[in-house]
Each structure stands twice: as C-alpha cells, then as structure tokens.
Coordinates of C-alpha atoms and ligand atoms in Angstrom, one line a residue:
Chain A
M1 CA -42.7 -2.4 49.9
P2 CA -44.4 -4.9 47.6
W3 CA -42.1 -7.7 46.6
H4 CA -41.8 -6.8 42.9
I5 CA -40.8 -3.2 43.7
A6 CA -38.3 -4.5 46.2
A7 CA -37.0 -6.9 43.5
L8 CA -36.7 -4.0 41.0
Q9 CA -34.8 -2.0 43.5
Q10 CA -32.4 -4.9 44.1
L11 CA -32.1 -5.3 40.3
I12 CA -30.7 -1.8 40.2
N13 CA -28.4 -2.4 43.1
G14 CA -27.4 -5.7 41.5
L15 CA -26.5 -4.1 38.2
A16 CA -24.3 -1.5 39.8
L17 CA -22.4 -4.1 41.9
G18 CA -22.4 -6.6 38.9
S19 CA -20.7 -4.1 36.7
V20 CA -17.9 -4.0 39.2
Y21 CA -17.7 -7.8 39.2
A22 CA -17.6 -7.7 35.4
L23 CA -14.7 -5.3 35.4
I24 CA -12.7 -7.6 37.6
A25 CA -13.9 -10.7 35.8
L26 CA -12.5 -9.3 32.5
G27 CA -9.0 -9.5 33.9
Y28 CA -9.4 -13.1 34.9
T29 CA -10.8 -14.1 31.6
M30 CA -8.4 -12.3 29.4
V31 CA -5.4 -13.7 31.2
Y32 CA -6.9 -17.2 31.2
G33 CA -7.7 -16.9 27.5
I34 CA -4.0 -16.1 26.7
I35 CA -2.0 -18.3 29.1
K36 CA -4.6 -20.6 30.7
L37 CA -3.6 -19.2 34.1
I38 CA -6.0 -18.3 36.9
N39 CA -4.4 -15.3 38.3
F40 CA -5.5 -15.6 42.0
A41 CA -3.7 -12.4 42.8
H42 CA -6.0 -10.4 40.6
G43 CA -8.4 -9.6 43.4
D44 CA -5.4 -8.1 45.3
I45 CA -4.5 -5.9 42.3
Y46 CA -8.1 -4.6 42.6
M47 CA -7.3 -3.9 46.3
L48 CA -4.1 -2.1 45.4
G49 CA -5.9 -0.1 42.8
A50 CA -8.3 1.2 45.6
Y51 CA -5.3 2.2 47.7
F52 CA -3.5 3.8 44.8
G53 CA -6.7 5.8 44.2
F54 CA -6.9 6.7 47.9
Y55 CA -3.4 8.1 48.0
A56 CA -3.8 9.8 44.6
I57 CA -6.8 11.7 46.1
T58 CA -5.5 12.3 49.6
M59 CA -1.8 12.9 49.1
L60 CA -1.5 14.0 45.5
K61 CA -4.8 16.0 45.9
L62 CA -6.0 14.8 42.5
S63 CA -9.7 14.8 41.6
L64 CA -11.5 11.5 40.9
V65 CA -10.8 11.1 37.2
P66 CA -7.0 11.8 37.2
A67 CA -6.7 9.8 40.4
M68 CA -8.4 6.9 38.7
L69 CA -6.0 7.2 35.7
V70 CA -3.0 7.3 37.9
S71 CA -4.2 4.3 39.9
M72 CA -5.0 2.3 36.7
A73 CA -1.5 3.0 35.3
A74 CA 0.2 2.0 38.6
A75 CA -1.9 -1.2 38.9
A76 CA -1.1 -2.0 35.2
L77 CA 2.6 -1.8 36.1
V78 CA 2.1 -4.1 39.2
G79 CA 0.3 -6.6 37.0
V80 CA 3.0 -6.5 34.4
L81 CA 5.7 -7.0 37.0
L82 CA 3.7 -9.8 38.7
E83 CA 3.7 -11.7 35.4
R84 CA 7.3 -10.9 34.7
I85 CA 8.6 -12.0 38.1
A86 CA 6.3 -14.7 39.3
Y87 CA 4.6 -16.3 36.3
R88 CA 6.9 -16.0 33.3
P89 CA 9.7 -18.2 34.8
L90 CA 7.1 -20.9 35.3
R91 CA 5.6 -20.9 31.9
S92 CA 6.6 -24.4 31.1
S93 CA 6.0 -25.7 34.6
S94 CA 3.0 -27.7 35.8
R95 CA -0.3 -26.0 36.3
I96 CA -0.3 -26.7 40.0
A97 CA 3.1 -25.0 40.5
V98 CA 1.7 -21.9 38.8
L99 CA -1.5 -22.0 40.8
I100 CA 0.4 -22.2 44.1
T101 CA 2.6 -19.3 43.0
A102 CA -0.5 -17.3 42.2
I103 CA -2.0 -18.0 45.7
G104 CA 1.4 -17.1 47.2
A105 CA 1.5 -13.8 45.2
S106 CA -2.0 -13.0 46.5
L107 CA -0.9 -13.6 50.1
L108 CA 2.2 -11.5 49.6
F109 CA 0.1 -8.6 48.2
Q110 CA -2.2 -8.8 51.2
S111 CA 0.4 -8.8 53.9
T112 CA 2.5 -6.2 52.1
A113 CA -0.6 -4.0 51.9
Q114 CA -1.2 -4.6 55.6
L115 CA 2.3 -3.6 56.4
V116 CA 2.5 -0.5 54.3
F117 CA -1.1 0.8 54.5
G118 CA -2.1 -0.5 57.9
A119 CA -4.4 -3.4 58.8
S120 CA -7.5 -1.2 59.7
F121 CA -9.8 0.1 57.1
K122 CA -9.5 3.6 55.7
P123 CA -12.5 5.8 54.8
F124 CA -12.5 6.4 51.1
P125 CA -12.8 10.1 50.2
Q126 CA -16.0 10.9 48.5
A127 CA -15.9 12.6 45.1
L128 CA -19.7 13.2 45.1
P129 CA -22.1 14.3 47.8
F130 CA -24.5 11.5 48.3
R131 CA -27.7 11.8 46.4
R132 CA -30.7 9.6 45.6
I133 CA -32.5 9.9 42.4
Q134 CA -36.1 8.8 42.4
L135 CA -37.2 6.7 39.4
G136 CA -40.9 6.0 40.0
P137 CA -41.2 3.6 42.9
V138 CA -37.5 2.9 43.1
F139 CA -34.4 5.0 43.4
I140 CA -30.9 5.0 42.2
T141 CA -28.0 6.8 43.9
N142 CA -25.6 9.0 42.1
R143 CA -22.8 6.7 43.2
Q144 CA -24.5 3.7 41.5
L145 CA -24.9 5.8 38.4
L146 CA -21.2 6.7 38.5
I147 CA -20.1 3.1 39.0
F148 CA -22.3 1.8 36.2
G149 CA -21.4 4.6 33.9
V150 CA -17.6 4.2 34.4
A151 CA -17.8 0.5 34.2
V152 CA -19.8 0.6 30.9
L153 CA -17.4 3.2 29.5
L154 CA -14.4 1.1 30.3
M155 CA -16.0 -2.0 28.9
V156 CA -16.8 -0.2 25.6
L157 CA -13.2 0.9 25.5
L158 CA -11.9 -2.6 26.1
H159 CA -14.2 -3.9 23.4
L160 CA -12.8 -1.4 20.9
I161 CA -9.2 -2.2 21.9
V162 CA -9.7 -6.0 21.6
N163 CA -11.6 -5.9 18.4
Y164 CA -10.2 -3.0 16.4
T165 CA -6.6 -2.3 17.3
K166 CA -3.5 -4.2 16.2
V167 CA -2.5 -5.2 19.7
G168 CA -6.1 -6.3 20.5
K169 CA -6.2 -8.5 17.4
A170 CA -2.8 -9.9 18.3
M171 CA -4.2 -10.7 21.8
R172 CA -7.0 -12.7 20.2
A173 CA -4.7 -14.4 17.8
V174 CA -2.4 -15.4 20.7
A175 CA -5.4 -16.7 22.6
I176 CA -6.5 -18.8 19.6
D177 CA -3.1 -20.2 18.6
K178 CA 0.1 -19.0 20.2
E179 CA 2.5 -20.7 17.9
A180 CA 0.7 -19.5 14.7
A181 CA 0.8 -16.0 16.2
L182 CA 4.6 -16.4 16.8
L183 CA 5.0 -17.3 13.1
M184 CA 3.2 -14.1 12.2
G185 CA 6.0 -12.2 14.0
V186 CA 4.0 -11.5 17.2
N187 CA 6.2 -11.1 20.3
I188 CA 4.1 -13.3 22.7
D189 CA 5.8 -11.9 25.8
R190 CA 4.8 -8.4 24.9
I191 CA 1.2 -9.4 24.2
I192 CA 1.0 -11.3 27.6
S193 CA 2.3 -8.1 29.3
A194 CA -0.3 -6.0 27.5
T195 CA -3.0 -8.4 28.7
F196 CA -1.9 -8.2 32.3
A197 CA -1.7 -4.4 32.0
L198 CA -5.2 -4.0 30.6
G199 CA -6.8 -6.5 33.1
S200 CA -5.0 -4.9 36.1
A201 CA -6.1 -1.4 35.0
L202 CA -9.7 -2.5 34.9
A203 CA -9.4 -4.1 38.3
A204 CA -7.9 -0.9 39.7
A205 CA -10.8 1.2 38.4
A206 CA -13.2 -1.3 40.0
G207 CA -11.3 -1.0 43.3
I208 CA -11.8 2.7 43.4
L209 CA -15.5 2.5 42.4
V210 CA -16.1 0.0 45.2
G211 CA -14.1 2.0 47.7
M212 CA -16.4 4.9 46.9
Y213 CA -19.5 2.8 47.0
Y214 CA -18.9 1.2 50.4
N215 CA -16.9 4.2 51.7
R216 CA -14.0 2.1 53.0
I217 CA -11.0 0.1 51.8
D218 CA -8.9 -2.5 53.6
P219 CA -6.0 -4.8 52.7
Y220 CA -8.4 -7.8 52.4
M221 CA -11.1 -6.2 50.4
G222 CA -10.0 -8.1 47.3
M223 CA -10.7 -11.6 48.6
M224 CA -14.5 -11.9 48.3
P225 CA -15.0 -9.7 45.1
G226 CA -12.0 -11.4 43.6
L227 CA -13.5 -14.8 44.2
K228 CA -16.9 -13.7 43.0
A229 CA -15.5 -12.1 39.9
F230 CA -13.6 -15.4 39.2
V231 CA -16.8 -17.3 39.6
A232 CA -18.5 -14.7 37.2
A233 CA -15.8 -15.4 34.6
V234 CA -16.3 -19.1 34.8
L235 CA -20.0 -18.6 34.7
G236 CA -19.8 -16.6 31.5
G237 CA -17.3 -19.0 30.0
I238 CA -13.7 -18.5 31.1
G239 CA -11.6 -17.0 28.3
I240 CA -14.6 -15.4 26.6
V241 CA -14.6 -11.6 27.0
P242 CA -18.4 -11.0 26.7
G243 CA -18.9 -13.9 29.0
A244 CA -17.2 -12.0 31.8
V245 CA -19.6 -9.1 31.4
V246 CA -22.7 -11.4 31.4
G247 CA -21.4 -13.4 34.3
G248 CA -20.5 -10.3 36.3
L249 CA -23.9 -8.7 35.9
L250 CA -25.7 -11.9 36.6
M251 CA -23.7 -12.5 39.7
G252 CA -24.4 -9.0 41.0
V253 CA -28.1 -9.3 40.3
A254 CA -28.5 -12.8 41.8
E255 CA -26.7 -11.8 44.9
N256 CA -29.0 -8.8 45.5
L257 CA -32.2 -10.6 44.6
V258 CA -31.4 -13.1 47.3
V259 CA -31.3 -10.3 49.8
T260 CA -35.0 -9.5 48.9
I261 CA -36.1 -13.1 49.2
G262 CA -34.2 -14.3 52.2
S263 CA -31.6 -13.2 54.6
S264 CA -28.5 -11.3 53.6
T265 CA -26.4 -14.0 55.2
L266 CA -27.0 -16.1 52.1
R267 CA -25.6 -13.3 50.0
D268 CA -22.1 -14.7 49.6
A269 CA -23.3 -18.3 49.1
V270 CA -25.6 -17.5 46.2
A271 CA -22.7 -16.8 43.9
F272 CA -21.5 -20.3 44.2
A273 CA -25.0 -21.9 44.1
V274 CA -25.6 -20.1 40.8
L275 CA -22.2 -21.3 39.5
I276 CA -23.0 -24.9 40.3
V277 CA -26.4 -24.8 38.7
V278 CA -25.1 -23.2 35.5
L279 CA -22.2 -25.5 35.2
L280 CA -24.4 -28.5 35.6
F281 CA -26.2 -27.6 32.4
R282 CA -23.5 -25.7 30.6
P283 CA -20.1 -27.0 31.6
N284 CA -18.3 -24.4 29.5
G285 CA -20.2 -21.5 30.9
L286 CA -23.1 -19.5 29.5
L287 CA -21.3 -18.2 26.4
G288 CA -18.9 -21.1 26.1
K289 CA -19.1 -23.5 23.2
K290 CA -20.7 -26.8 23.9
G291 CA -18.4 -29.9 23.8
I292 CA -14.7 -30.1 24.3
E293 CA -12.7 -27.1 25.6
K294 CA -10.8 -25.4 22.8
V295 CA -7.0 -25.9 23.0
Chain B
M1 CA 22.5 -16.7 -4.5
T2 CA 21.8 -19.0 -1.7
V3 CA 18.8 -17.9 0.3
L4 CA 18.8 -20.7 2.9
A5 CA 21.7 -22.9 4.0
V6 CA 21.0 -25.6 6.5
E7 CA 24.3 -27.0 7.9
S8 CA 24.5 -30.3 9.9
L9 CA 21.2 -29.7 11.6
S10 CA 20.4 -32.3 14.4
V11 CA 17.4 -32.3 16.6
H12 CA 16.6 -34.5 19.6
Y13 CA 13.2 -35.1 21.2
G14 CA 14.3 -36.5 24.5
V15 CA 16.3 -39.6 23.6
I16 CA 14.9 -39.8 20.1
Q17 CA 17.0 -38.2 17.4
A18 CA 14.6 -36.8 14.8
L19 CA 17.2 -35.2 12.6
K20 CA 20.7 -36.4 12.0
E21 CA 23.2 -33.8 10.5
V22 CA 20.9 -32.6 7.8
S23 CA 22.4 -30.2 5.3
F24 CA 20.9 -28.6 2.1
A25 CA 20.8 -25.3 0.4
V26 CA 17.9 -23.4 -1.3
E27 CA 18.8 -21.0 -4.1
E28 CA 17.0 -17.8 -4.9
G29 CA 14.0 -18.2 -7.1
E30 CA 13.6 -21.9 -6.9
I31 CA 11.0 -24.3 -5.4
F32 CA 12.9 -26.8 -3.3
T33 CA 11.0 -29.8 -2.1
L34 CA 11.7 -31.9 1.0
L35 CA 10.1 -35.3 0.5
G36 CA 9.7 -38.2 2.9
A37 CA 7.4 -40.6 4.5
N38 CA 5.3 -39.8 7.6
G39 CA 7.6 -39.3 10.5
A40 CA 10.8 -38.8 8.4
G41 CA 11.5 -35.4 10.0
K42 CA 10.2 -33.0 7.5
T43 CA 8.1 -30.9 9.9
T44 CA 11.0 -31.0 12.4
T45 CA 13.3 -29.5 9.8
L46 CA 11.0 -26.6 9.1
R47 CA 10.4 -26.0 12.8
A48 CA 14.1 -26.0 13.5
I49 CA 14.7 -23.5 10.7
S50 CA 12.0 -21.1 12.0
G51 CA 13.2 -21.1 15.6
L52 CA 10.3 -23.1 17.1
L53 CA 12.5 -25.8 18.6
P54 CA 14.3 -24.8 21.8
K55 CA 17.4 -26.9 21.3
T56 CA 19.0 -27.7 18.0
E57 CA 22.6 -28.4 16.8
G58 CA 24.0 -27.2 13.6
K59 CA 23.6 -23.9 11.8
V60 CA 20.9 -22.2 9.7
L61 CA 21.9 -19.3 7.5
F62 CA 19.3 -17.1 5.9
Q63 CA 20.6 -14.8 3.2
G64 CA 24.0 -15.4 4.5
R65 CA 23.1 -14.4 8.1
D66 CA 23.2 -16.9 11.0
I67 CA 19.6 -17.1 12.3
T68 CA 20.1 -20.1 14.6
T69 CA 19.6 -18.0 17.7
I70 CA 17.2 -15.4 16.4
P71 CA 13.8 -15.8 18.1
A72 CA 11.0 -17.1 15.9
H73 CA 8.9 -13.9 16.1
A74 CA 11.8 -11.9 14.6
L75 CA 12.0 -13.9 11.4
P76 CA 9.0 -12.7 9.4
A77 CA 10.5 -9.2 9.5
L78 CA 13.7 -10.6 7.9
G79 CA 11.7 -12.2 5.1
L80 CA 11.4 -15.8 6.3
V81 CA 7.8 -17.0 6.7
H82 CA 6.6 -20.4 7.8
V83 CA 3.1 -21.6 6.8
P84 CA 2.7 -24.5 9.3
E85 CA 1.4 -28.0 8.9
G86 CA -2.4 -28.1 9.4
R87 CA -2.9 -24.5 8.3
R88 CA -3.3 -23.1 11.8
I89 CA -5.5 -20.2 10.7
F90 CA -7.1 -18.1 13.4
S91 CA -10.7 -19.3 13.6
G92 CA -12.8 -16.7 15.4
L93 CA -11.0 -13.9 13.4
T94 CA -12.3 -12.8 10.0
V95 CA -10.6 -13.8 6.8
A96 CA -9.4 -10.2 6.4
D97 CA -8.0 -10.0 10.0
N98 CA -6.2 -13.3 9.5
L99 CA -4.5 -11.8 6.4
L100 CA -3.6 -8.6 8.3
M101 CA -2.1 -10.7 11.1
G102 CA 0.3 -11.9 8.4
A103 CA 1.5 -8.2 8.0
Y104 CA 1.8 -7.8 11.8
H105 CA 5.4 -6.8 11.8
R106 CA 5.0 -4.2 9.0
R107 CA 4.3 -0.5 9.4
D108 CA 4.0 0.5 5.7
K109 CA 0.2 1.0 5.4
Q110 CA 0.3 1.5 1.7
G111 CA 2.4 -1.6 1.0
I112 CA 0.1 -3.7 3.2
A113 CA -2.9 -2.5 1.3
E114 CA -1.2 -3.4 -2.0
D115 CA -0.2 -6.8 -0.8
L116 CA -3.8 -7.4 0.5
Q117 CA -5.0 -6.6 -3.0
N118 CA -2.4 -9.0 -4.5
V119 CA -3.5 -11.8 -2.2
Y120 CA -7.2 -11.1 -3.2
D121 CA -6.2 -11.2 -6.9
L122 CA -4.5 -14.5 -6.4
F123 CA -7.3 -16.0 -4.3
P124 CA -10.6 -14.3 -5.3
R125 CA -12.4 -16.7 -3.0
L126 CA -10.8 -15.1 0.0
F127 CA -12.0 -11.7 -1.2
E128 CA -15.6 -13.0 -1.4
R129 CA -15.3 -14.3 2.1
R130 CA -13.2 -11.6 3.6
K131 CA -15.7 -10.7 6.3
Q132 CA -16.5 -14.2 7.3
D133 CA -15.1 -16.1 10.3
A134 CA -12.0 -17.9 9.0
G135 CA -13.2 -21.0 10.8
S136 CA -16.2 -21.3 8.5
L137 CA -14.0 -21.8 5.4
S138 CA -13.6 -25.1 3.7
G139 CA -10.3 -27.0 3.9
G140 CA -9.0 -25.7 0.5
E141 CA -10.0 -22.2 1.3
Q142 CA -8.2 -22.4 4.7
Q143 CA -5.1 -23.5 2.9
M144 CA -5.4 -20.5 0.6
L145 CA -5.8 -18.3 3.6
A146 CA -2.8 -19.8 5.3
M147 CA -0.7 -19.2 2.2
G148 CA -2.2 -15.7 1.7
R149 CA -1.5 -14.8 5.3
G150 CA 2.1 -15.9 4.7
L151 CA 2.4 -13.7 1.6
M152 CA 1.1 -10.7 3.6
S153 CA 4.5 -10.6 5.2
R154 CA 6.1 -10.1 1.8
P155 CA 8.5 -13.0 2.3
S156 CA 11.6 -13.7 0.3
L157 CA 11.5 -17.3 1.5
L158 CA 8.2 -19.2 2.1
L159 CA 8.3 -22.5 4.0
L160 CA 5.2 -24.5 3.2
D161 CA 4.5 -27.6 5.3
E162 CA 2.2 -30.1 3.5
P163 CA -0.2 -27.6 1.9
S164 CA -2.1 -30.4 0.1
M165 CA -2.7 -32.4 3.2
G166 CA -6.3 -33.6 3.6
L167 CA -7.6 -31.9 0.4
A168 CA -9.7 -33.5 -2.3
P169 CA -7.7 -34.3 -5.5
I170 CA -9.0 -31.4 -7.6
L171 CA -8.1 -29.0 -4.8
V172 CA -4.6 -30.5 -4.5
Q173 CA -4.0 -29.7 -8.2
E174 CA -5.3 -26.2 -7.6
I175 CA -3.0 -25.6 -4.5
F176 CA 0.0 -26.8 -6.6
D177 CA -0.9 -24.3 -9.3
F178 CA -1.0 -21.6 -6.7
I179 CA 2.5 -22.6 -5.4
K180 CA 3.8 -22.3 -8.9
E181 CA 2.2 -18.9 -9.3
I182 CA 3.6 -17.6 -6.0
N183 CA 7.0 -18.8 -7.1
Q184 CA 6.7 -17.2 -10.5
R185 CA 5.8 -13.9 -8.8
G186 CA 9.2 -14.0 -7.2
T187 CA 9.1 -15.9 -3.9
T188 CA 11.5 -18.7 -3.2
I189 CA 9.8 -21.7 -1.7
L190 CA 10.8 -24.5 0.5
L191 CA 8.1 -27.1 0.2
V192 CA 7.4 -30.1 2.3
E193 CA 5.2 -32.7 0.7
Q194 CA 4.1 -36.3 0.8
N195 CA 2.6 -36.0 -2.6
A196 CA 5.9 -36.7 -4.3
H197 CA 4.4 -36.9 -7.8
L198 CA 3.0 -33.4 -8.0
A199 CA 5.7 -31.8 -5.8
L200 CA 8.4 -33.1 -8.2
Q201 CA 6.5 -31.7 -11.1
V202 CA 6.5 -28.1 -9.8
S203 CA 9.9 -28.0 -8.1
H204 CA 13.4 -27.3 -9.3
K205 CA 15.3 -29.3 -6.7
A206 CA 14.4 -31.9 -4.1
C207 CA 15.8 -34.0 -1.4
V208 CA 14.5 -37.0 0.3
L209 CA 14.5 -37.5 4.1
E210 CA 14.5 -41.0 5.6
T211 CA 14.3 -41.3 9.4
G212 CA 16.0 -38.0 9.9
R213 CA 18.8 -38.3 7.3
I214 CA 19.0 -37.1 3.8
A215 CA 18.9 -40.1 1.6
L216 CA 18.9 -38.4 -1.8
A217 CA 19.3 -34.9 -3.2
G218 CA 19.4 -33.4 -6.6
T219 CA 17.4 -31.7 -9.3
A220 CA 13.7 -32.6 -9.2
R221 CA 14.2 -34.4 -12.5
D222 CA 17.1 -36.5 -11.2
V223 CA 15.2 -37.4 -8.0
A224 CA 12.1 -38.3 -10.0
A225 CA 14.2 -40.6 -12.2
D226 CA 15.7 -42.5 -9.3
K227 CA 14.6 -46.1 -9.3
R228 CA 14.0 -46.4 -5.6
I229 CA 12.1 -43.1 -5.5
Q230 CA 9.9 -44.3 -8.3
E231 CA 9.1 -47.5 -6.4
V232 CA 8.6 -46.1 -2.9
Y233 CA 7.2 -42.6 -3.5
L234 CA 5.9 -42.5 -7.0
G235 CA 4.2 -45.9 -7.2
V236 CA 6.0 -46.9 -10.4
S237 CA 6.9 -50.6 -10.5
Ligands
ADP301 N1 7.1 -32.9 19.9 C1 7.6 -34.1 19.6 N2 8.0 -34.9 20.7 C2 8.6 -36.1 20.5 N3 8.7 -36.6 19.3 C3 8.4 -35.9 18.2 C4 7.8 -34.6 18.3 N4 7.5 -34.1 17.1 C5 7.9 -35.1 16.2 N5 8.4 -36.2 16.9 C6 9.0 -37.4 16.2 O1 10.0 -37.0 15.4 C7 9.9 -37.7 14.2 C8 9.8 -36.7 13.0 O2 8.6 -36.1 13.1 P1 8.1 -35.0 12.0 O3 9.2 -34.0 11.8 O4 6.8 -34.5 12.5 O5 7.9 -35.9 10.7 P2 7.2 -35.6 9.3 O6 6.8 -34.1 9.3 O7 8.2 -35.9 8.3 O8 6.0 -36.5 9.2 C9 8.8 -38.7 14.3 O9 9.3 -39.9 14.7 C10 7.9 -38.1 15.4 O10 7.2 -39.1 16.1
MG302 MG1 4.9 -33.3 9.1

C-alpha cells in the first residue's frame, strides 16, 4: 500500500479512536473546569461503564441502545457518589490530598471490579456483524462508523446542554466564578453533581464503544485510555470543552499515524510526545488562552 | 418596616477581628449607606449578611426572619441580593445570559421576561450589547450589568458593594443616578461606598465603620454635617 493511502486509512482509524478519547476527555475537562480537580478515577468509570453495558446486554438481554442508556445512568450515579463520598469532604483541603484520594479511588474501582467481575477479560457481545465498507482505496468498518456516529451525537447533545439549558449555563457560570454563581442562587453542590453525572455518562458510553471495537473488556482497560484522554484534555486546554474534542481527535489520529510510520510499540509513547511538544509552544493547551491561567 | 436588622455581628479572620459587634437596621424603601476607609470592614459586613462567611457571631434578620444559618444560595429566592465588590460578571457568557443567571432561582417565565425588559429599559446600553460577551464590556457597562443581574432576581433588598469603584467621574455620577432610580422603583438598598460625598447625597441614612466598629450612625444629613466626617471623608477643612 503506498504510504499516503496507508496514512489516509490510519486517519480514519484515528478519528474513530480519537472520538472515544474525546468522550472521555470531556469528563476530565468539565470536572476540572468546575472544581479544579483531576479526577483520576475517571478512566475507571469508563471501565465500569463497559461492564454495566456488558451485563445489561448479557443478563438483562437488552439491545445496544437501551443497554447503553442503562450503563450511562448507572455510571452517572457512580460518578455522583464518588464526588459525594470521596471528593466533597475534601473541598477545602490541599490539592495533593485530593489528588491522592483520586488515585486511591481509581485503585479501589479497579480492585473491586477485579473481585466482582473477575480478573480475566470478557468478550464483549457484538451488536453488529462485522462489515467493511470500501471508500475508494481505503475502508471503514461498520463498528468505526458506529463509534464515530455515537460519539458525535453525544458531543452535540452535550454542546446543546452546556450552552442552551439552564443547568448548562449554571455549569459555565460556576466554572467562571463560583461565588458569583452562589450569589445568583445557584446551589453549587448540585451543579457539581450534575457535572460528574454528565462526564461519567459520556465515559460509560465510550467504554461500551471501545468494548465493542476491541471485542473485550477487563478491569484495567481504563488505565491507558484514561491517561490518554487526560492528556487529550490538557492538550486541548484543560477546562475548555471544545478543547477536549480537538485534543481527543488529535490524539487518536497521531497515535494511528505513528503506526504507519514506525512500529506500533511507539503507539502509547506518541501521546505524551505530542503533549510535550504542544505544551512547549502553548502552555495552556491548543485552545487555551495565552498568558496566565484564569482563576 | 425593618427590612434588615444586623445585631452584634462579629467576624474573625484567623486572629484578626474584622467586625466588632456591629449593629444597624435598614428600613423599607430607603437607601442606607455604609461608609468607611479601605479595610474598615464594609465588604466583610455584606459578606456576612449574605452567608458567604463560614463563621460569624451575632444575628442577621431579614424581613423579621433569622437568616444567619440560611445558605447563601437560598437568599436570592427570599429577596435578598448581593452585588459583589468588583462586579464579578460572568465573562465568557453573553450579556443576556448574565442577566438570566440573575433570575436563576425563578420559574415564572413571564415575570422574568418582564424584568428583563425593565432592566433593558433602565440600561439601554445593555440591550444594545445583549448578545456580546460580557467580558467585552467597559467598566461602567459591567457595573450596569452587575446591578441589572441583581435586579433580575426581583429583590426587595439589594446590597451594592462599591458600585463606583474604578470608574471615571462622569460614570460615577451616572451609576449614582441609577442607584437612585432603582430605589425609586421600589427596591431598598444597602450601599457600601468610599465616595462619601455622592453616597450621602443619594442616601437616607448612613453609618460609618472604623476598623470594624460603628463610629457614627444617623440620617445622611446628620452624618454629612458631622465635623469629623467632613474632615476625614468629605475633604472639607
Ligand atoms: N479573607 C480574608 N482573610 C483575612 N483577612 C481579611 C479577609 N478579607 C478581609 N480581611 C481583612 O479584614 C479587614 C476588613 O476588610 P474588608 O471588609 O474587605 O474592608 P473594606 O471592604 O471596608 O475595604 C481588613 O483588615 C482586611 O485586610
Ligand atoms: Mg471592600
């Protein structure tokens, strides 16, 4: 295959994978935007979402869309409880205390998942028979189309919620100035809960999509995508919603292009290389404002 | 009728006592001004009233009801609205969305639309700029937005913390005209100011805070006639 065709093929693969990173990155960035917390357990909520989807399909015998909705709702609840139990009591503590708690929560989710769901991977039930669709010299699979389609749909929904609903506007107001929002009568705790719920639901959807894409799920599946999505959020400018989308897509594409150029062992390293290069030139991320970080 | 009664309010920041048994009462329909030098405790007083300080001693009664332990976010729905020092508008949101945030606790769509119209009537410049990012407004316009956003809550008592701060002299006069106008439309106002001269002109009653204590209180006319006030705050010698 000539290199430019191979690159085009990897671009398609990259966009599909990147849209998943974007979905996860949105949760990181929304939570950071509101309470300046890096929720390191976010990748594990993505993992839980995949398991919730798995059991909704295999035990509740639901089809894909209802299973996804059930999983998103359950993950939203887990996210809300995580914030309530682990993060809220620490709201006036040092950042390092909160960070350590987040890492602890992540480990707790992983070991609980291992205990409850088993350590070995499970094959994810396929909602679609595998098909390739030829597009000139390259092809796209129906699973990639599904991933990309669902991701875009969810991102459009999120955009509408954040920009046009009362709760969405309140989220933005709280992110801009918590105390001013409080003076408007906004119950900050509720808005923080809503933010965790939304971010966790998106991560759960991503977990199911990836479970279908790679055909398998396991209790540690959240670690690498979680880390990469976090990098994607920083890349786009942490706290900036469109930044997470741009960062996620870029990350997916960069990772796949490296596979065409060199060996696939470099795949996981590229994310961090891209991050370092971008932050050297734009310390606040691609869409971040230049200069000092906003308070 | 007494709208706001502050009784023996004390506030500590660590070991520093910022307010020492401050008491005063604001009557319905009036403009009540809290004067004082920088650091006297004016902002602390307003923040304590609106529930932004975690630990205070004393009592705050709003329309006869003890609000000392009511959380800050519940006060706008009761009719007490605080327009904070430094305006604190939401830059990144449009002017119109900033105003609608002021009506956050309300459900009456029609009433909100009416009040939005009223705010635009009062501040036509906000209407012209309603679709712009609030962060792009000038200082005077941002102050109008902050006051308009407060009005969107349909307050019975409006707390204004240094609305003229950092504005050019002509704008300062304009802001004071707006304060008078808002009051004449029926809102009681507790005003905090360093510009004693203009504040005493528009207000009915005043008190002077000095390092956390009330040094003088009375009608605006009496306070303006006080010798020491004339020397220290009004620049009369
Ligand atoms: N968050 C704070 N922590 C510690 N000291 C404070 C804090 N806020 C205000 N102060 C102190 O309390 C005193 C009163 O401040 P403030 O109420 O802001 O005064 P004013 O509004 O009259 O200028 C000042 O001495 C100020 O330094
Ligand atoms: Mg002050």
